[in-house]
Amino acid sequence: MNKFSLKNKVVIITGAAGLMAKQHISVVLENGGIPVLIDVDKLKLTRQINFFKKEYPNKKIYFFILDITKESNVYSCSKKILRELKRVDILINNAAINYPMSSKKNKKFLLENFDTKIWDIDLSVGLKGSLICTKIFGSIMARNKKGVILNIASDLALISPDNRLYNNGKISNVKPVSYSVVKHGIIGLTKYTATYWANRGVRCNAFAPGGIINNQSKKFLNKIKKLIPLERLAYDGEYKETILYLISDASSYMNGSVVSVDGGRTVL
């Protein structure tokens, strides 16, 4: 069981102000790791940090407010981390733009109207940002002959969004096409990275979770349970054990894999 320990491991978490990041941060703090949180949104990240400082008052949390699409910013951040913490052991590429869905019409997301500015922004954060962080932090791990990269994909990296979930009959509100492309692309980045640095002790896997219960409407939950064999979304915290396995030495022979945890949705 010692292989599940993250004791004194330095863990970089991008998109650290988001909902999914709460599970990553909890895993690191609960298992002895040192979280380094990165996000561009100062207000949301501050709230996240304050929450965890109350939950884990004796734990040290490092953080940086920066845009991961700017390579020079990420490089400068890596230098500061190395000066302070001496190393990087784990990278969790979690940053992505996920627009909240509602019953309101949003014509700019419809494929026939899709705003390519949204495409540019989404791919820049979700793919370019992940590439930059992989390049910079992965290189540090490769020099040290050991490290783990976990890329956060989605069940929608394996299947298409079912846009009927957000509409009644005629489609008027959809999950943007850019989200699917980003999450499918993350799997490609994972497989490339897994083979690239394997001989230098750096493993890379992807985690493809389903949705999390988060104040969705009863109507939406009733619709989606028909698409999931377990008939529900994940509970808050239900992904933590899988995340721990994937970033710890417990998964030491796993490399280039895509682990889906989605209640069975993608097997249908």
Short mmCIF file of C-alpha atoms in Angstrom, two decimals:
data_model
loop_
_atom_site.label_atom_id
_atom_site.label_comp_id
_atom_site.label_asym_id
_atom_site.label_seq_id
_atom_site.Cartn_x
_atom_site.Cartn_y
_atom_site.Cartn_z
CA MET A 1 0.00 0.00 0.00
CA ASN A 2 3.00 2.31 0.30
CA LYS A 3 2.90 2.64 -3.47
CA PHE A 4 -0.20 4.80 -3.12
CA SER A 5 1.69 7.37 -1.06
CA LEU A 6 2.37 10.82 -2.52
CA LYS A 7 4.56 11.83 0.41
CA ASN A 8 6.59 14.96 -0.42
CA LYS A 9 5.82 14.65 -4.15
CA VAL A 10 5.42 17.97 -5.94
CA VAL A 11 2.19 17.90 -7.96
CA ILE A 12 1.38 20.58 -10.55
CA ILE A 13 -2.37 21.00 -11.12
CA THR A 14 -3.57 23.27 -13.94
CA GLY A 15 -7.08 24.65 -14.10
CA ALA A 16 -6.89 24.48 -10.33
CA ALA A 17 -9.87 26.74 -9.66
CA GLY A 18 -12.39 24.38 -11.26
CA LEU A 19 -14.80 21.75 -9.94
CA MET A 20 -12.77 18.72 -11.04
CA ALA A 21 -9.63 20.25 -9.56
CA LYS A 22 -11.13 19.91 -6.08
CA GLN A 23 -10.75 16.16 -6.38
CA HIS A 24 -7.14 16.41 -7.56
CA ILE A 25 -6.21 18.80 -4.77
CA SER A 26 -7.90 16.64 -2.13
CA VAL A 27 -6.06 13.56 -3.33
CA VAL A 28 -2.69 15.29 -3.10
CA LEU A 29 -3.28 16.79 0.33
CA GLU A 30 -4.78 13.63 1.81
CA ASN A 31 -1.85 11.50 0.68
CA GLY A 32 1.10 13.62 1.69
CA GLY A 33 1.81 15.44 -1.56
CA ILE A 34 2.65 19.09 -2.16
CA PRO A 35 0.09 20.73 -4.47
CA VAL A 36 1.10 23.55 -6.79
CA LEU A 37 -2.05 25.17 -8.14
CA ILE A 38 -2.11 27.05 -11.44
CA ASP A 39 -5.03 29.02 -12.83
CA VAL A 40 -5.64 32.26 -14.71
CA ASP A 41 -8.67 33.24 -12.61
CA LYS A 42 -7.34 34.92 -9.48
CA LEU A 43 -10.70 35.26 -7.73
CA LYS A 44 -11.79 31.66 -8.21
CA LEU A 45 -8.36 30.29 -7.35
CA THR A 46 -8.27 32.36 -4.17
CA ARG A 47 -11.63 30.91 -3.16
CA GLN A 48 -10.36 27.41 -3.87
CA ILE A 49 -7.22 27.95 -1.80
CA ASN A 50 -9.19 29.41 1.10
CA PHE A 51 -11.48 26.38 1.08
CA PHE A 52 -8.58 23.94 1.26
CA LYS A 53 -6.70 25.94 3.87
CA LYS A 54 -9.74 25.58 6.14
CA GLU A 55 -10.05 21.87 5.37
CA TYR A 56 -6.31 21.19 5.73
CA PRO A 57 -4.95 23.97 7.99
CA ASN A 58 -1.54 22.35 8.51
CA LYS A 59 -0.82 21.68 4.84
CA LYS A 60 1.28 23.86 2.55
CA ILE A 61 -0.34 24.93 -0.72
CA TYR A 62 1.61 26.71 -3.45
CA PHE A 63 -0.12 28.62 -6.24
CA PHE A 64 0.53 30.73 -9.33
CA ILE A 65 -1.86 33.00 -11.22
CA LEU A 66 -0.91 32.63 -14.86
CA ASP A 67 -2.09 31.90 -18.38
CA ILE A 68 -0.83 28.48 -19.45
CA THR A 69 -1.21 29.43 -23.12
CA LYS A 70 1.74 31.80 -22.68
CA GLU A 71 4.86 29.65 -22.85
CA SER A 72 7.15 32.27 -21.31
CA ASN A 73 4.84 32.53 -18.28
CA VAL A 74 4.84 28.78 -17.74
CA TYR A 75 8.62 28.65 -18.13
CA SER A 76 9.07 31.40 -15.53
CA CYS A 77 6.70 29.56 -13.22
CA SER A 78 8.72 26.35 -13.59
CA LYS A 79 11.89 28.19 -12.57
CA LYS A 80 10.20 29.53 -9.43
CA ILE A 81 8.92 26.05 -8.54
CA LEU A 82 12.38 24.56 -8.94
CA ARG A 83 13.95 27.27 -6.80
CA GLU A 84 11.39 26.75 -4.04
CA LEU A 85 10.66 23.02 -4.21
CA LYS A 86 13.68 21.67 -6.16
CA ARG A 87 11.73 19.31 -8.38
CA VAL A 88 8.49 18.37 -10.15
CA ASP A 89 7.14 14.84 -9.71
CA ILE A 90 3.64 14.90 -11.18
CA LEU A 91 1.72 17.04 -13.66
CA ILE A 92 -2.08 16.97 -13.89
CA ASN A 93 -3.20 18.70 -17.09
CA ASN A 94 -6.68 19.62 -15.93
CA ALA A 95 -7.23 23.05 -17.54
CA ALA A 96 -10.01 23.32 -20.12
CA ILE A 97 -12.98 25.52 -20.86
CA ASN A 98 -16.30 23.85 -20.09
CA TYR A 99 -19.24 26.12 -20.67
CA PRO A 100 -22.18 25.66 -18.27
CA MET A 101 -25.22 24.24 -20.01
CA SER A 102 -28.69 25.67 -19.59
CA SER A 103 -32.09 25.47 -21.20
CA LYS A 104 -31.60 28.89 -22.77
CA LYS A 105 -30.87 29.18 -26.47
CA ASN A 106 -27.24 29.83 -27.31
CA LYS A 107 -27.02 30.18 -31.06
CA LYS A 108 -23.27 30.87 -31.17
CA PHE A 109 -22.59 27.25 -30.11
CA LEU A 110 -24.71 25.69 -32.86
CA LEU A 111 -22.44 24.09 -35.45
CA GLU A 112 -23.95 26.04 -38.34
CA ASN A 113 -23.35 29.29 -36.44
CA PHE A 114 -20.24 28.30 -34.50
CA ASP A 115 -18.02 31.24 -33.64
CA THR A 116 -14.44 30.34 -34.57
CA LYS A 117 -13.19 32.72 -31.90
CA ILE A 118 -14.55 30.22 -29.37
CA TRP A 119 -12.69 27.46 -31.22
CA ASP A 120 -9.42 29.38 -31.00
CA ILE A 121 -9.81 30.08 -27.27
CA ASP A 122 -10.91 26.55 -26.35
CA LEU A 123 -8.15 24.80 -28.28
CA SER A 124 -5.59 27.27 -26.98
CA VAL A 125 -6.43 26.51 -23.34
CA GLY A 126 -7.27 22.82 -23.59
CA LEU A 127 -4.67 21.63 -26.10
CA LYS A 128 -2.00 24.29 -26.50
CA GLY A 129 -1.89 24.89 -22.75
CA SER A 130 -1.59 21.16 -22.05
CA LEU A 131 1.18 20.87 -24.64
CA ILE A 132 3.13 23.77 -23.13
CA CYS A 133 2.84 22.36 -19.61
CA THR A 134 3.78 18.89 -20.84
CA LYS A 135 6.78 20.29 -22.71
CA ILE A 136 8.12 22.34 -19.78
CA PHE A 137 7.23 20.26 -16.71
CA GLY A 138 7.66 16.96 -18.55
CA SER A 139 11.18 17.97 -19.57
CA ILE A 140 12.03 18.55 -15.91
CA MET A 141 10.80 15.07 -15.02
CA ALA A 142 12.65 13.51 -17.95
CA ARG A 143 15.91 15.09 -16.76
CA ASN A 144 15.27 13.55 -13.33
CA LYS A 145 14.46 10.15 -14.90
CA LYS A 146 11.08 9.88 -13.15
CA GLY A 147 7.64 11.43 -13.32
CA VAL A 148 3.95 11.05 -14.04
CA ILE A 149 1.67 13.08 -16.30
CA LEU A 150 -2.09 12.67 -16.01
CA ASN A 151 -4.19 14.30 -18.72
CA ILE A 152 -7.82 14.91 -17.87
CA ALA A 153 -10.02 13.87 -20.77
CA SER A 154 -13.74 13.11 -20.45
CA ASP A 155 -16.30 10.48 -21.36
CA LEU A 156 -16.87 12.89 -24.26
CA ALA A 157 -13.35 12.08 -25.44
CA LEU A 158 -14.72 8.63 -26.26
CA ILE A 159 -18.24 9.42 -27.44
CA SER A 160 -20.07 12.40 -28.87
CA PRO A 161 -22.10 14.67 -26.62
CA ASP A 162 -25.78 13.75 -26.75
CA ASN A 163 -27.18 17.20 -27.38
CA ARG A 164 -30.74 15.96 -26.82
CA LEU A 165 -29.94 16.30 -23.11
CA TYR A 166 -30.06 20.07 -23.36
CA ASN A 167 -33.12 20.44 -25.59
CA ASN A 168 -36.75 19.53 -26.05
CA GLY A 169 -37.07 18.23 -29.57
CA LYS A 170 -35.45 20.81 -31.86
CA ILE A 171 -31.80 21.50 -31.06
CA SER A 172 -31.30 25.03 -29.77
CA ASN A 173 -28.53 24.54 -27.22
CA VAL A 174 -25.50 22.29 -27.61
CA LYS A 175 -22.16 21.33 -26.15
CA PRO A 176 -19.66 23.22 -28.35
CA VAL A 177 -17.83 21.17 -30.98
CA SER A 178 -14.56 22.57 -29.61
CA TYR A 179 -15.06 20.71 -26.31
CA SER A 180 -15.21 17.36 -28.12
CA VAL A 181 -12.18 18.18 -30.23
CA VAL A 182 -10.13 19.24 -27.19
CA LYS A 183 -10.97 16.11 -25.23
CA HIS A 184 -10.31 13.79 -28.17
CA GLY A 185 -7.05 15.65 -28.77
CA ILE A 186 -5.99 15.13 -25.16
CA ILE A 187 -6.00 11.39 -25.78
CA GLY A 188 -3.70 11.89 -28.78
CA LEU A 189 -1.35 14.01 -26.68
CA THR A 190 -1.39 11.31 -24.00
CA LYS A 191 -0.37 8.53 -26.37
CA TYR A 192 2.37 10.61 -27.97
CA THR A 193 3.82 11.65 -24.61
CA ALA A 194 3.63 8.11 -23.23
CA THR A 195 5.95 6.80 -25.92
CA TYR A 196 8.19 9.86 -26.12
CA TRP A 197 9.67 9.83 -22.60
CA ALA A 198 9.04 6.21 -21.58
CA ASN A 199 12.78 5.37 -21.66
CA ARG A 200 13.41 8.29 -19.29
CA GLY A 201 11.01 7.17 -16.60
CA VAL A 202 8.08 9.47 -17.42
CA ARG A 203 4.66 7.84 -17.71
CA CYS A 204 1.58 9.51 -19.18
CA ASN A 205 -2.04 8.37 -18.94
CA ALA A 206 -5.46 9.93 -19.49
CA PHE A 207 -8.42 9.91 -17.16
CA ALA A 208 -11.86 10.10 -18.80
CA PRO A 209 -14.48 10.82 -16.13
CA GLY A 210 -18.20 11.27 -16.60
CA GLY A 211 -20.15 14.13 -15.12
CA ILE A 212 -20.43 15.01 -11.43
CA ILE A 213 -23.66 15.81 -9.59
CA ASN A 214 -23.55 19.57 -9.19
CA ASN A 215 -26.98 21.17 -8.77
CA GLN A 216 -28.23 20.07 -12.18
CA SER A 217 -31.97 20.23 -12.76
CA LYS A 218 -34.08 17.19 -11.97
CA LYS A 219 -35.18 17.16 -15.61
CA PHE A 220 -31.57 16.89 -16.81
CA LEU A 221 -30.72 14.18 -14.27
CA ASN A 222 -33.74 12.13 -15.31
CA LYS A 223 -32.63 12.37 -18.94
CA ILE A 224 -29.01 11.43 -18.37
CA LYS A 225 -29.71 8.48 -16.10
CA LYS A 226 -31.29 6.76 -19.11
CA LEU A 227 -27.89 6.96 -20.85
CA ILE A 228 -25.85 5.55 -17.96
CA PRO A 229 -26.13 1.91 -16.82
CA LEU A 230 -25.62 2.96 -13.17
CA GLU A 231 -28.40 5.52 -13.73
CA ARG A 232 -26.64 8.49 -12.15
CA LEU A 233 -23.76 10.92 -12.40
CA ALA A 234 -20.74 10.58 -10.10
CA TYR A 235 -20.97 11.74 -6.52
CA ASP A 236 -18.63 14.47 -5.31
CA GLY A 237 -15.30 12.84 -4.44
CA GLU A 238 -16.06 9.57 -6.22
CA TYR A 239 -13.12 9.93 -8.60
CA LYS A 240 -10.44 10.45 -5.97
CA GLU A 241 -9.30 6.83 -5.62
CA THR A 242 -8.84 6.49 -9.39
CA ILE A 243 -6.87 9.73 -9.55
CA LEU A 244 -4.63 8.55 -6.71
CA TYR A 245 -3.97 5.26 -8.48
CA LEU A 246 -3.08 6.98 -11.74
CA ILE A 247 -0.62 9.51 -10.27
CA SER A 248 1.02 7.23 -7.71
CA ASP A 249 3.53 4.41 -8.04
CA ALA A 250 0.62 1.97 -7.69
CA SER A 251 0.15 2.33 -11.46
CA SER A 252 3.87 2.02 -12.24
CA TYR A 253 3.31 -0.28 -15.25
CA MET A 254 0.46 1.76 -16.73
CA ASN A 255 1.48 4.01 -19.60
CA GLY A 256 -0.50 5.45 -22.50
CA SER A 257 -3.81 4.20 -21.16
CA VAL A 258 -7.19 5.91 -21.15
CA VAL A 259 -9.13 5.08 -17.99
CA SER A 260 -12.84 5.80 -18.25
CA VAL A 261 -14.92 6.07 -15.07
CA ASP A 262 -18.41 7.00 -16.22
CA GLY A 263 -20.95 4.61 -14.74
CA GLY A 264 -20.80 2.57 -17.96
CA ARG A 265 -21.98 5.31 -20.28
CA THR A 266 -19.32 4.80 -22.95
CA VAL A 267 -19.86 1.02 -23.26
CA LEU A 268 -23.33 1.47 -24.73
#
